[in-house]
Each structure stands twice: as structure tokens, then as C-alpha cells.
């Protein structure tokens, strides 16, 4: 798998974060796109619903999804039964390896059924397939897989990896795409988005026709109907499911909803939160393979229900994380994501949700260390709360960041010097006299060290734990009288008898 | 009504003028704040950095220290939000501590919020004592005010309060990058965000940046100071708290010149 989204563990975030901040192009592309999408999200919700109805919609969606998760076992059974009744073949995979193995065994049967060996696969966008490393598994088995989402396609030909769950090539621009098209497809150089799309389309139409297998994910599974719902903007899903004789759909078990009756709030929220569109351009409902008399659709429809750490989360205090509908709004709203970009998170899932979900998925997987593999992720946040405010299903990401930070301390995965300093702080804070003395002493010390401009003593080269501060900023210690001393004086004057005060 | 000033450790260490201003403004509106001597730190650094049990001991102290007061007022948006949003969850639900924490949360207010929603103060009828006391301003609100639905409220309040020239800050919603210990753990990210904030402030041309949290203010002031040390032509503006802006406007506190 691509090292960018599946790095060697434990993962050290700092080198990539530093490189991202120094990368002017990345700063420009990611900054611009995230701000734009974030503004579009706010304005479309404001225009279409207004504040109160939007809040109501979020609450409904959050509760609906949580209730679905709370009865996931029942919904899974129901879905499997209904989907099978439609003629779909349903598989269950406990982990990534098993999910990939299922795909390979389906491919292995291809020749016997269709008299041709499966060697070509078209895939529409799915974060889960990235998570399980499906394309690599198929490639190793001699099956060439082409990404059909335009962004993912460009990343694929560049040997790059998605850095955003909705806008995978957010870290690149059109010029980069144009260069890659010239290099790989031999097309003429153009930066015109329509022309670029036309070139990609011409290239892909042929691939769809000749592919043996189509692969996709799904946004929602409707238990009562046995239906999968897929939201895309490019219509590539419909081609990948319409052309090849075999289609395999990989879906995380958390995607279940009770049924179509619960779907509306999610469709209202998903595209608006992600891109500011009222709906994605295509919303496809898949009820099973091609039936007798139908002219298109796959002959075989496989649905692979993937756990890969999800039941572990379901059984924990973090089950709320499984509400996520992967809209990407929290990434767009996050100040840190805007600066460090998606690849800094070392995972398929980046940004705020990635910071909390990645270690949990890792923990859920066999033998995995969870937070020990990603000790930086929960710390790389200013806890500004923009993610919670943006999240359509109200996942309290800041709360989970705090929980993760607490776990880092108990498992001694965060620096011991920090823990010692914080505990000393607590000890002092329980002793008011000492506490004030300590503040005074450090103020005095700082004022002796600093450069005094009359109003502040400025320190530009602090030692110890404050060194991180003065690396890029000065520390200003106000020269004004300490507040308590001022207040004692002030209160004495204020509370003095009027006669005295008048004197 | 007995009102306590919740000073916060950071403001005592770094922003004594902001605390003075808070006292003067409250007194101007007929409230005589008391300053309980035993208060130290509310525990936010512990809570935010993975030590909830240690934070709980300090939260419990806060509940005791402020028990006798009808209202607890602080100029620091972030510390206020911590008391309001996170204190109760530090204790077993239904316990006495939990009840005390909820009660403290219900009585704790950020200064501007207290003036606007509790005291419902009237707009001053006199104009500012001098034009310097009512400078061109732009406001950045502490992100933690989101949690108590007060994010973005400072600028409209100052305008309603009769501050003549309050300018909108582009992209106010984005964090300034302070984030407590985050600022020293990820200094590059923190500073990049702070520099972006300062650049937005510079585009407003305002002479004064009003920041509703001590930590965010110190971070931005420190960045601005370093910027000017590196490059003399960088825009200069003063950074103050909402309390100071109000105290200046009312003529209770002399305005300091821009460094
Ligand atoms: S956590 Fe919320 S905002 Fe972030 S991707 Fe998931 S649903 Fe969207």
C-alpha cells in the first residue's frame, strides 16, 4: 500500500507536518479549497434551512444513526436476508486481509463462469477499499485496477494517495493533472477542466466496456429494503456497476440504516456538508444483480460487509465515532488540517475524524496497538471545536481527542517531562500562597531575562518547556503591577468611608 | 448580588490590565466584584492534556471557592467555557460533585456575556472621552466560546456598545493556533495559523485587535512582536481584551499607545 496512507508504524507525524507547512503549493491548494467548501457548507445550510431547522436536522440525523448502531446486529441480519432475497451474494469479512481474500476468490472463479480470466477491474471511489488495501491485493493477483473517480484516477497515475476523504486530490492542482495526462495518456497539454474530464472520460469508457470486475463502496445500506445507496458526482459508480459482469461492493458495517424511511436527513446533510451541493449529482439505489429481462447491471452482485475494527469501537465508549458519514466537513473546517494537509495524518482517514478514528480502527484490528501507533494524532489539535460545529451527525470530536490524550498519559505514551510538569502544576495550584509566589518568581525571573520596552519584558529565547513557544514567537511579560496588589489598593480606596475617599 | 471575579492563572501572570479593566467595568455598572484569594488555576491545562482526574481536584476547588457567589465573571473566554462545558463531566453523574459543577457552570459567565445577557447594560450615553479611547478595532473570539454559543458575539456587542469603528475580521472563524500546550508541542502549525490571523488583522487596517482570551492574545502578541523584530515594516497594532476595550470606551482606563 501507499506509504502515504499506510506508513510504517508507530507513525511520527512531525516530519510530514513540517514539510506540508513549508510547501507553498500545498498551503495554497488546501487552504483555498477547504475555506471555499467550508463557506459553501455554511451558506447552503443557512439558505436552505436556517439555523434552527439545521440544528434540528443534525439532531435527528445523530439520533437516527446512533439508534441504528445500537441495534446493528438486528439490522445486519435483516439486511443480509433482504439483500440475498434480491439475489445479491453477501459476504462478511472480519479484517482487511479477509476482505481482500474474498475479492480474490470471486476473481478466481471468473474464468470458470465467464470463460475468461479476470484481469481488469474498474473501481469507483471508496475509502474502505483504500483502508483495506484492495488495489494492491488485486494487483498482486494479476488484476489491473483502474480508479474511475477523476481525482482518484489522477492520484493513481501519479502513484500518489488521497489526502481528503471527499476531495482526494485536494493537495494538487489542475496543472499537475494536466502534466500527468500528457505523461501517461499521451494527451495534449490542457488545464481546461472540461477538456481534462473529456480526456479521462474517453480513456475510461473503453475500460468500463472491457473490465471483468467492477468494485465500489456504498454510503448507506438500508436494512428493511436490502438496498445499497451510493452518492457520487461523476456517475462513475453507475458505469462500474453497469458494465462488468461481476460487481463487488465493500461496505463497512457501520453504514447500516433501518431503512429508506430514515434516509432523507442523511441525503439532505451529506452533500451539503461535504461540498455545499443540495445533493450529489447521482444518488444510486442498488437492489441486487441484473434480473431476468433487465438490460443492464452486473450478473453477480457481491456485497462484502467489512468489520476491520468496527465492532471493537461499537463495544467501546467511542461508539459515537461510527456515526460518521464521511462527509469531510470536519476536515474542511479544521485549522490544523488546513495547514498540515491529509497525508500528515498517515492514514486513509485524515483531519479531526481521522485523528480519533485511525487509532481506534487500528486497535480494533488484530494485535494492533491503537494509540501507541499514532501517539501524535490526538495531540495535533488546538481543540478549537470547529469540527464538532461542522459535523452533521454531531460527533463530539474534541471530547474524544481529550479521551485519547488521557489514554496517552495512562499508557505513558506522552512525554514524561510533560506529565511531571503538569502534576507539579496541580500540586502548586492546590496551594494558593505557593502558587502565587511561583507566578511572581517566574514573572520576576522573566523580567530580568527579557528585553524591557517599558510595557513588557520580551523574551525571545526561553529555556526548557517554553522553548517551543519562543521558537517562533516572543513571550511578553506585562510590566503592569500584579493584579492582586492593584486590587488590594483599589478595594481599600473603593471601600473606604466616603469622607476618607473625598480627602 | 455577590459577584466574584474569576481571574484565571494566565491573566494573573500575563494580563493584569485585563483584570483591572474587568473590575472597573463591572463597578461602572454597579457591580462590586470580589476576588476570592484562594483561587489559582481552573485545571484547564490538566484537562486538555490528558489528566482528567488531576483536573477534577482543581475543579472541585473552584466549586468550593465560588460557592457563596451568585455569579462568577471572567474576562477569559476559554476558561469560562471549560467551567461551563467540561467541568460536570469530570465527576460521576448524579454525585454531589457533579451537582456542584453543574451549579457552578450555571453561574459562570464571560465578561461580555455577563454584561449583555445578565446585566443587560445600556449603551453609554456619553461619547468616548477622547478619540484615542475609541480606536479602530477588529475582534477575534476565542474558539472555546463556540461551545457556549458566544463565538462571534464580541464584535457586535462592542458595536452596540457605541464603539464607533469595529471592523469585520476576515475568516474570524478560524482558530488563531494557540490551543494551550499545542502551541509548544506543534509550534510550526500553531505559528502558521497565528501568522495567518495576523495577516487578516493587518488587512482590516484596524489599530487595535480585541482578543477574548488571554492565551490567544499572548500568542498573537508574541508572534507580532517577533514579526516586527524581524521586519520593521510589519503592521503594528495593539492587542487588548474586550474588558480593556470597554474600559477604554468608558474612560475608566487610559489607552496605551501602540508599541
Ligand atoms: S466526523 Fe462528522 S464532519 Fe467529519 S467526516 Fe464524519 S460525519 Fe463528516
Short mmCIF file of C-alpha atoms in Angstrom, two decimals, chain B residues 4-254:
data_model
loop_
_atom_site.label_atom_id
_atom_site.label_comp_id
_atom_site.label_asym_id
_atom_site.label_seq_id
_atom_site.Cartn_x
_atom_site.Cartn_y
_atom_site.Cartn_z
CA UNK B 4 -16.80 37.01 42.10
CA UNK B 5 -14.05 37.74 39.65
CA UNK B 6 -12.57 34.50 38.30
CA UNK B 7 -9.13 35.86 37.49
CA UNK B 8 -7.58 32.80 35.77
CA UNK B 9 -3.92 31.97 36.29
CA UNK B 10 -2.91 33.04 32.81
CA UNK B 11 -4.40 36.52 33.11
CA UNK B 12 -2.76 36.98 36.51
CA UNK B 13 0.57 36.02 35.03
CA UNK B 14 0.31 37.76 31.68
CA UNK B 15 -2.57 40.24 31.50
CA UNK B 16 -3.08 42.17 34.75
CA UNK B 17 -4.57 45.12 32.86
CA UNK B 18 -7.35 42.97 31.52
CA UNK B 19 -8.31 42.02 35.08
CA UNK B 20 -8.16 45.63 36.25
CA UNK B 21 -10.39 46.59 33.35
CA UNK B 22 -12.89 43.88 34.25
CA UNK B 23 -13.16 45.19 37.80
CA UNK B 24 -13.55 48.79 36.63
CA UNK B 25 -16.19 47.95 34.04
CA UNK B 26 -18.22 45.87 36.48
CA UNK B 27 -18.05 48.64 39.05
CA UNK B 28 -19.11 51.14 36.43
CA UNK B 29 -22.30 49.13 36.03
CA UNK B 30 -22.93 48.95 39.75
CA UNK B 31 -21.48 45.54 40.47
CA UNK B 32 -18.78 45.30 43.12
CA UNK B 33 -16.76 42.20 42.33
CA UNK B 34 -14.89 40.30 44.99
CA UNK B 35 -11.69 38.44 44.32
CA UNK B 36 -11.55 35.21 46.32
CA UNK B 37 -7.92 34.98 47.35
CA UNK B 38 -7.54 31.20 47.21
CA UNK B 39 -8.32 30.85 43.50
CA UNK B 40 -5.44 29.59 41.39
CA UNK B 41 -5.97 27.62 38.18
CA UNK B 42 -9.22 26.08 36.98
CA UNK B 43 -7.45 22.97 35.73
CA UNK B 44 -7.80 23.54 32.02
CA UNK B 45 -4.14 22.67 31.27
CA UNK B 46 -4.64 19.33 33.01
CA UNK B 47 -7.98 18.59 31.42
CA UNK B 48 -6.75 19.47 27.94
CA UNK B 49 -3.62 17.42 28.31
CA UNK B 50 -4.92 14.09 29.43
CA UNK B 51 -5.09 14.40 33.20
CA UNK B 52 -8.84 14.50 33.92
CA UNK B 53 -8.55 13.16 37.47
CA UNK B 54 -6.00 15.79 38.39
CA UNK B 55 -8.21 18.39 36.69
CA UNK B 56 -11.13 17.21 38.81
CA UNK B 57 -9.33 18.09 42.04
CA UNK B 58 -8.89 21.65 40.80
CA UNK B 59 -12.47 21.79 39.52
CA UNK B 60 -13.67 20.77 42.97
CA UNK B 61 -11.62 23.60 44.50
CA UNK B 62 -13.28 26.02 42.09
CA UNK B 63 -16.73 24.84 43.17
CA UNK B 64 -15.86 25.42 46.82
CA UNK B 65 -14.18 28.77 46.32
CA UNK B 66 -17.05 30.21 44.31
CA UNK B 67 -19.85 28.51 46.21
CA UNK B 68 -21.06 31.64 48.03
CA UNK B 69 -21.37 33.77 44.90
CA UNK B 70 -24.39 34.41 42.72
CA UNK B 71 -22.29 34.98 39.65
CA UNK B 72 -18.70 34.26 38.65
CA UNK B 73 -17.31 36.51 35.94
CA UNK B 74 -14.09 36.17 33.96
CA UNK B 75 -12.52 38.05 31.08
CA UNK B 76 -11.10 34.78 29.69
CA UNK B 77 -13.40 33.09 27.18
CA UNK B 78 -11.60 29.79 27.19
CA UNK B 79 -11.52 29.25 30.97
CA UNK B 80 -15.18 30.24 31.16
CA UNK B 81 -16.09 27.66 28.52
CA UNK B 82 -14.17 24.93 30.35
CA UNK B 83 -16.14 25.52 33.54
CA UNK B 84 -19.37 25.59 31.61
CA UNK B 85 -18.79 22.74 29.20
CA UNK B 86 -16.38 20.26 30.69
CA UNK B 87 -16.42 20.50 34.50
CA UNK B 88 -19.52 18.40 35.11
CA UNK B 89 -18.20 15.51 33.03
CA UNK B 90 -15.19 15.23 35.34
CA UNK B 91 -17.45 13.76 38.03
CA UNK B 92 -19.70 10.76 38.37
CA UNK B 93 -23.10 11.79 37.14
CA UNK B 94 -25.53 12.28 39.98
CA UNK B 95 -22.81 12.75 42.61
CA UNK B 96 -22.61 15.83 44.84
CA UNK B 97 -19.53 17.00 42.96
CA UNK B 98 -21.37 16.66 39.69
CA UNK B 99 -24.26 18.72 41.03
CA UNK B 100 -21.86 21.38 42.32
CA UNK B 101 -20.10 21.51 38.96
CA UNK B 102 -23.39 21.97 37.13
CA UNK B 103 -24.38 24.70 39.56
CA UNK B 104 -21.06 26.50 39.08
CA UNK B 105 -21.43 26.19 35.31
CA UNK B 106 -24.84 27.83 35.50
CA UNK B 107 -23.38 30.81 37.39
CA UNK B 108 -20.18 31.36 35.41
CA UNK B 109 -20.02 33.97 32.65
CA UNK B 110 -17.53 35.52 30.32
CA UNK B 111 -17.47 39.29 30.89
CA UNK B 112 -19.12 40.40 27.64
CA UNK B 113 -21.76 37.71 28.03
CA UNK B 114 -22.41 38.81 31.62
CA UNK B 115 -22.86 42.42 30.59
CA UNK B 116 -25.06 41.51 27.65
CA UNK B 117 -27.25 38.71 28.96
CA UNK B 118 -27.25 39.16 32.74
CA UNK B 119 -26.81 42.87 33.44
CA UNK B 120 -28.26 43.90 30.06
CA UNK B 121 -26.26 47.08 30.26
CA UNK B 122 -27.31 50.17 28.38
CA UNK B 123 -25.20 51.82 25.71
CA UNK B 124 -23.15 54.61 27.27
CA UNK B 125 -24.81 57.95 26.63
CA UNK B 126 -21.62 59.94 26.68
CA UNK B 127 -19.18 59.69 23.83
CA UNK B 128 -15.69 58.39 24.43
CA UNK B 129 -13.54 60.78 26.48
CA UNK B 130 -11.16 61.13 23.55
CA UNK B 131 -10.95 59.67 20.05
CA UNK B 132 -7.95 57.56 21.15
CA UNK B 133 -10.20 55.76 23.61
CA UNK B 134 -12.40 54.55 20.78
CA UNK B 135 -9.90 53.33 18.19
CA UNK B 136 -10.50 51.34 15.04
CA UNK B 137 -10.85 47.75 16.20
CA UNK B 138 -11.31 44.25 14.95
CA UNK B 139 -12.21 41.25 17.12
CA UNK B 140 -11.03 37.67 17.26
CA UNK B 141 -13.10 35.47 19.54
CA UNK B 142 -11.65 32.55 21.47
CA UNK B 143 -12.66 29.29 19.79
CA UNK B 144 -13.90 27.83 23.06
CA UNK B 145 -16.70 30.38 23.00
CA UNK B 146 -18.27 28.17 20.31
CA UNK B 147 -19.21 25.65 22.94
CA UNK B 148 -21.18 28.20 24.94
CA UNK B 149 -22.70 29.80 21.85
CA UNK B 150 -20.82 33.05 22.32
CA UNK B 151 -18.46 32.79 19.36
CA UNK B 152 -18.70 35.91 17.23
CA UNK B 153 -20.57 37.89 19.88
CA UNK B 154 -17.81 40.29 20.94
CA UNK B 155 -17.69 42.47 17.84
CA UNK B 156 -21.47 43.05 17.63
CA UNK B 157 -21.52 43.83 21.34
CA UNK B 158 -18.75 46.41 21.05
CA UNK B 159 -20.59 48.00 18.13
CA UNK B 160 -23.86 48.02 20.05
CA UNK B 161 -21.93 49.44 23.00
CA UNK B 162 -21.11 52.51 20.99
CA UNK B 163 -17.64 51.65 19.77
CA UNK B 164 -17.53 53.64 16.61
CA UNK B 165 -15.24 51.69 14.34
CA UNK B 166 -15.40 47.93 14.77
CA UNK B 167 -14.28 46.25 11.57
CA UNK B 168 -15.11 42.71 10.50
CA UNK B 169 -12.14 40.34 10.72
CA UNK B 170 -11.88 38.15 7.61
CA UNK B 171 -12.01 34.43 8.43
CA UNK B 172 -12.63 35.15 12.10
CA UNK B 173 -13.95 31.58 12.45
CA UNK B 174 -10.51 30.05 12.01
CA UNK B 175 -8.53 29.33 15.16
CA UNK B 176 -5.54 31.59 15.89
CA UNK B 177 -3.46 28.48 16.57
CA UNK B 178 -2.86 28.95 20.29
CA UNK B 179 -4.51 25.83 21.74
CA UNK B 180 -2.67 25.81 25.09
CA UNK B 181 0.21 23.34 25.12
CA UNK B 182 -0.45 22.68 21.44
CA UNK B 183 1.39 25.95 20.84
CA UNK B 184 4.61 24.46 22.20
CA UNK B 185 4.04 20.89 21.04
CA UNK B 186 3.38 21.86 17.43
CA UNK B 187 4.99 25.30 17.21
CA UNK B 188 5.16 25.31 13.40
CA UNK B 189 1.45 24.63 12.95
CA UNK B 190 0.49 26.96 15.75
CA UNK B 191 2.59 29.81 14.38
CA UNK B 192 1.45 29.31 10.80
CA UNK B 193 -2.13 29.73 11.98
CA UNK B 194 -1.22 32.74 14.11
CA UNK B 195 0.55 34.38 11.21
CA UNK B 196 -2.48 33.86 9.02
CA UNK B 197 -4.61 35.52 11.70
CA UNK B 198 -2.23 38.47 11.95
CA UNK B 199 -2.27 38.87 8.18
CA UNK B 200 -6.08 39.07 8.26
CA UNK B 201 -5.91 41.62 11.07
CA UNK B 202 -3.49 43.71 9.02
CA UNK B 203 -5.91 43.79 6.06
CA UNK B 204 -8.55 45.45 8.24
CA UNK B 205 -6.19 48.35 8.92
CA UNK B 206 -7.51 48.49 12.49
CA UNK B 207 -5.18 49.89 15.12
CA UNK B 208 -6.48 47.54 17.81
CA UNK B 209 -7.10 43.81 17.91
CA UNK B 210 -9.52 42.70 20.60
CA UNK B 211 -8.98 39.06 21.61
CA UNK B 212 -11.35 37.39 24.03
CA UNK B 213 -8.84 35.03 25.59
CA UNK B 214 -5.58 35.71 27.41
CA UNK B 215 -3.68 32.80 25.88
CA UNK B 216 -4.72 33.60 22.31
CA UNK B 217 -3.82 37.24 22.93
CA UNK B 218 -0.36 36.37 24.29
CA UNK B 219 0.27 34.02 21.34
CA UNK B 220 -0.69 36.66 18.77
CA UNK B 221 1.16 39.42 20.59
CA UNK B 222 4.28 37.25 20.79
CA UNK B 223 4.10 36.46 17.08
CA UNK B 224 3.52 40.08 16.16
CA UNK B 225 6.44 41.18 18.33
CA UNK B 226 8.75 38.66 16.67
CA UNK B 227 7.50 39.67 13.23
CA UNK B 228 8.32 43.28 13.88
CA UNK B 229 11.71 42.35 15.26
CA UNK B 230 12.39 40.50 12.00
CA UNK B 231 10.78 43.05 9.76
CA UNK B 232 10.31 46.62 10.84
CA UNK B 233 7.59 47.31 8.28
CA UNK B 234 5.19 44.67 9.62
CA UNK B 235 1.86 46.20 10.58
CA UNK B 236 1.68 47.40 14.17
CA UNK B 237 -1.45 47.21 16.26
CA UNK B 238 -2.20 46.83 19.93
CA UNK B 239 -3.74 43.66 21.27
CA UNK B 240 -6.19 44.02 24.15
CA UNK B 241 -9.03 42.13 25.79
CA UNK B 242 -12.71 43.03 25.43
CA UNK B 243 -12.60 44.23 29.05
CA UNK B 244 -9.93 46.75 28.18
CA UNK B 245 -11.79 47.87 25.06
CA UNK B 246 -14.86 48.57 27.20
CA UNK B 247 -12.88 50.25 29.97
CA UNK B 248 -11.22 52.50 27.40
CA UNK B 249 -14.51 53.36 25.77
CA UNK B 250 -15.96 54.31 29.16
CA UNK B 251 -12.91 56.34 30.07
CA UNK B 252 -12.11 54.11 33.05
CA UNK B 253 -8.65 53.12 31.91
CA UNK B 254 -6.11 55.07 29.92
#
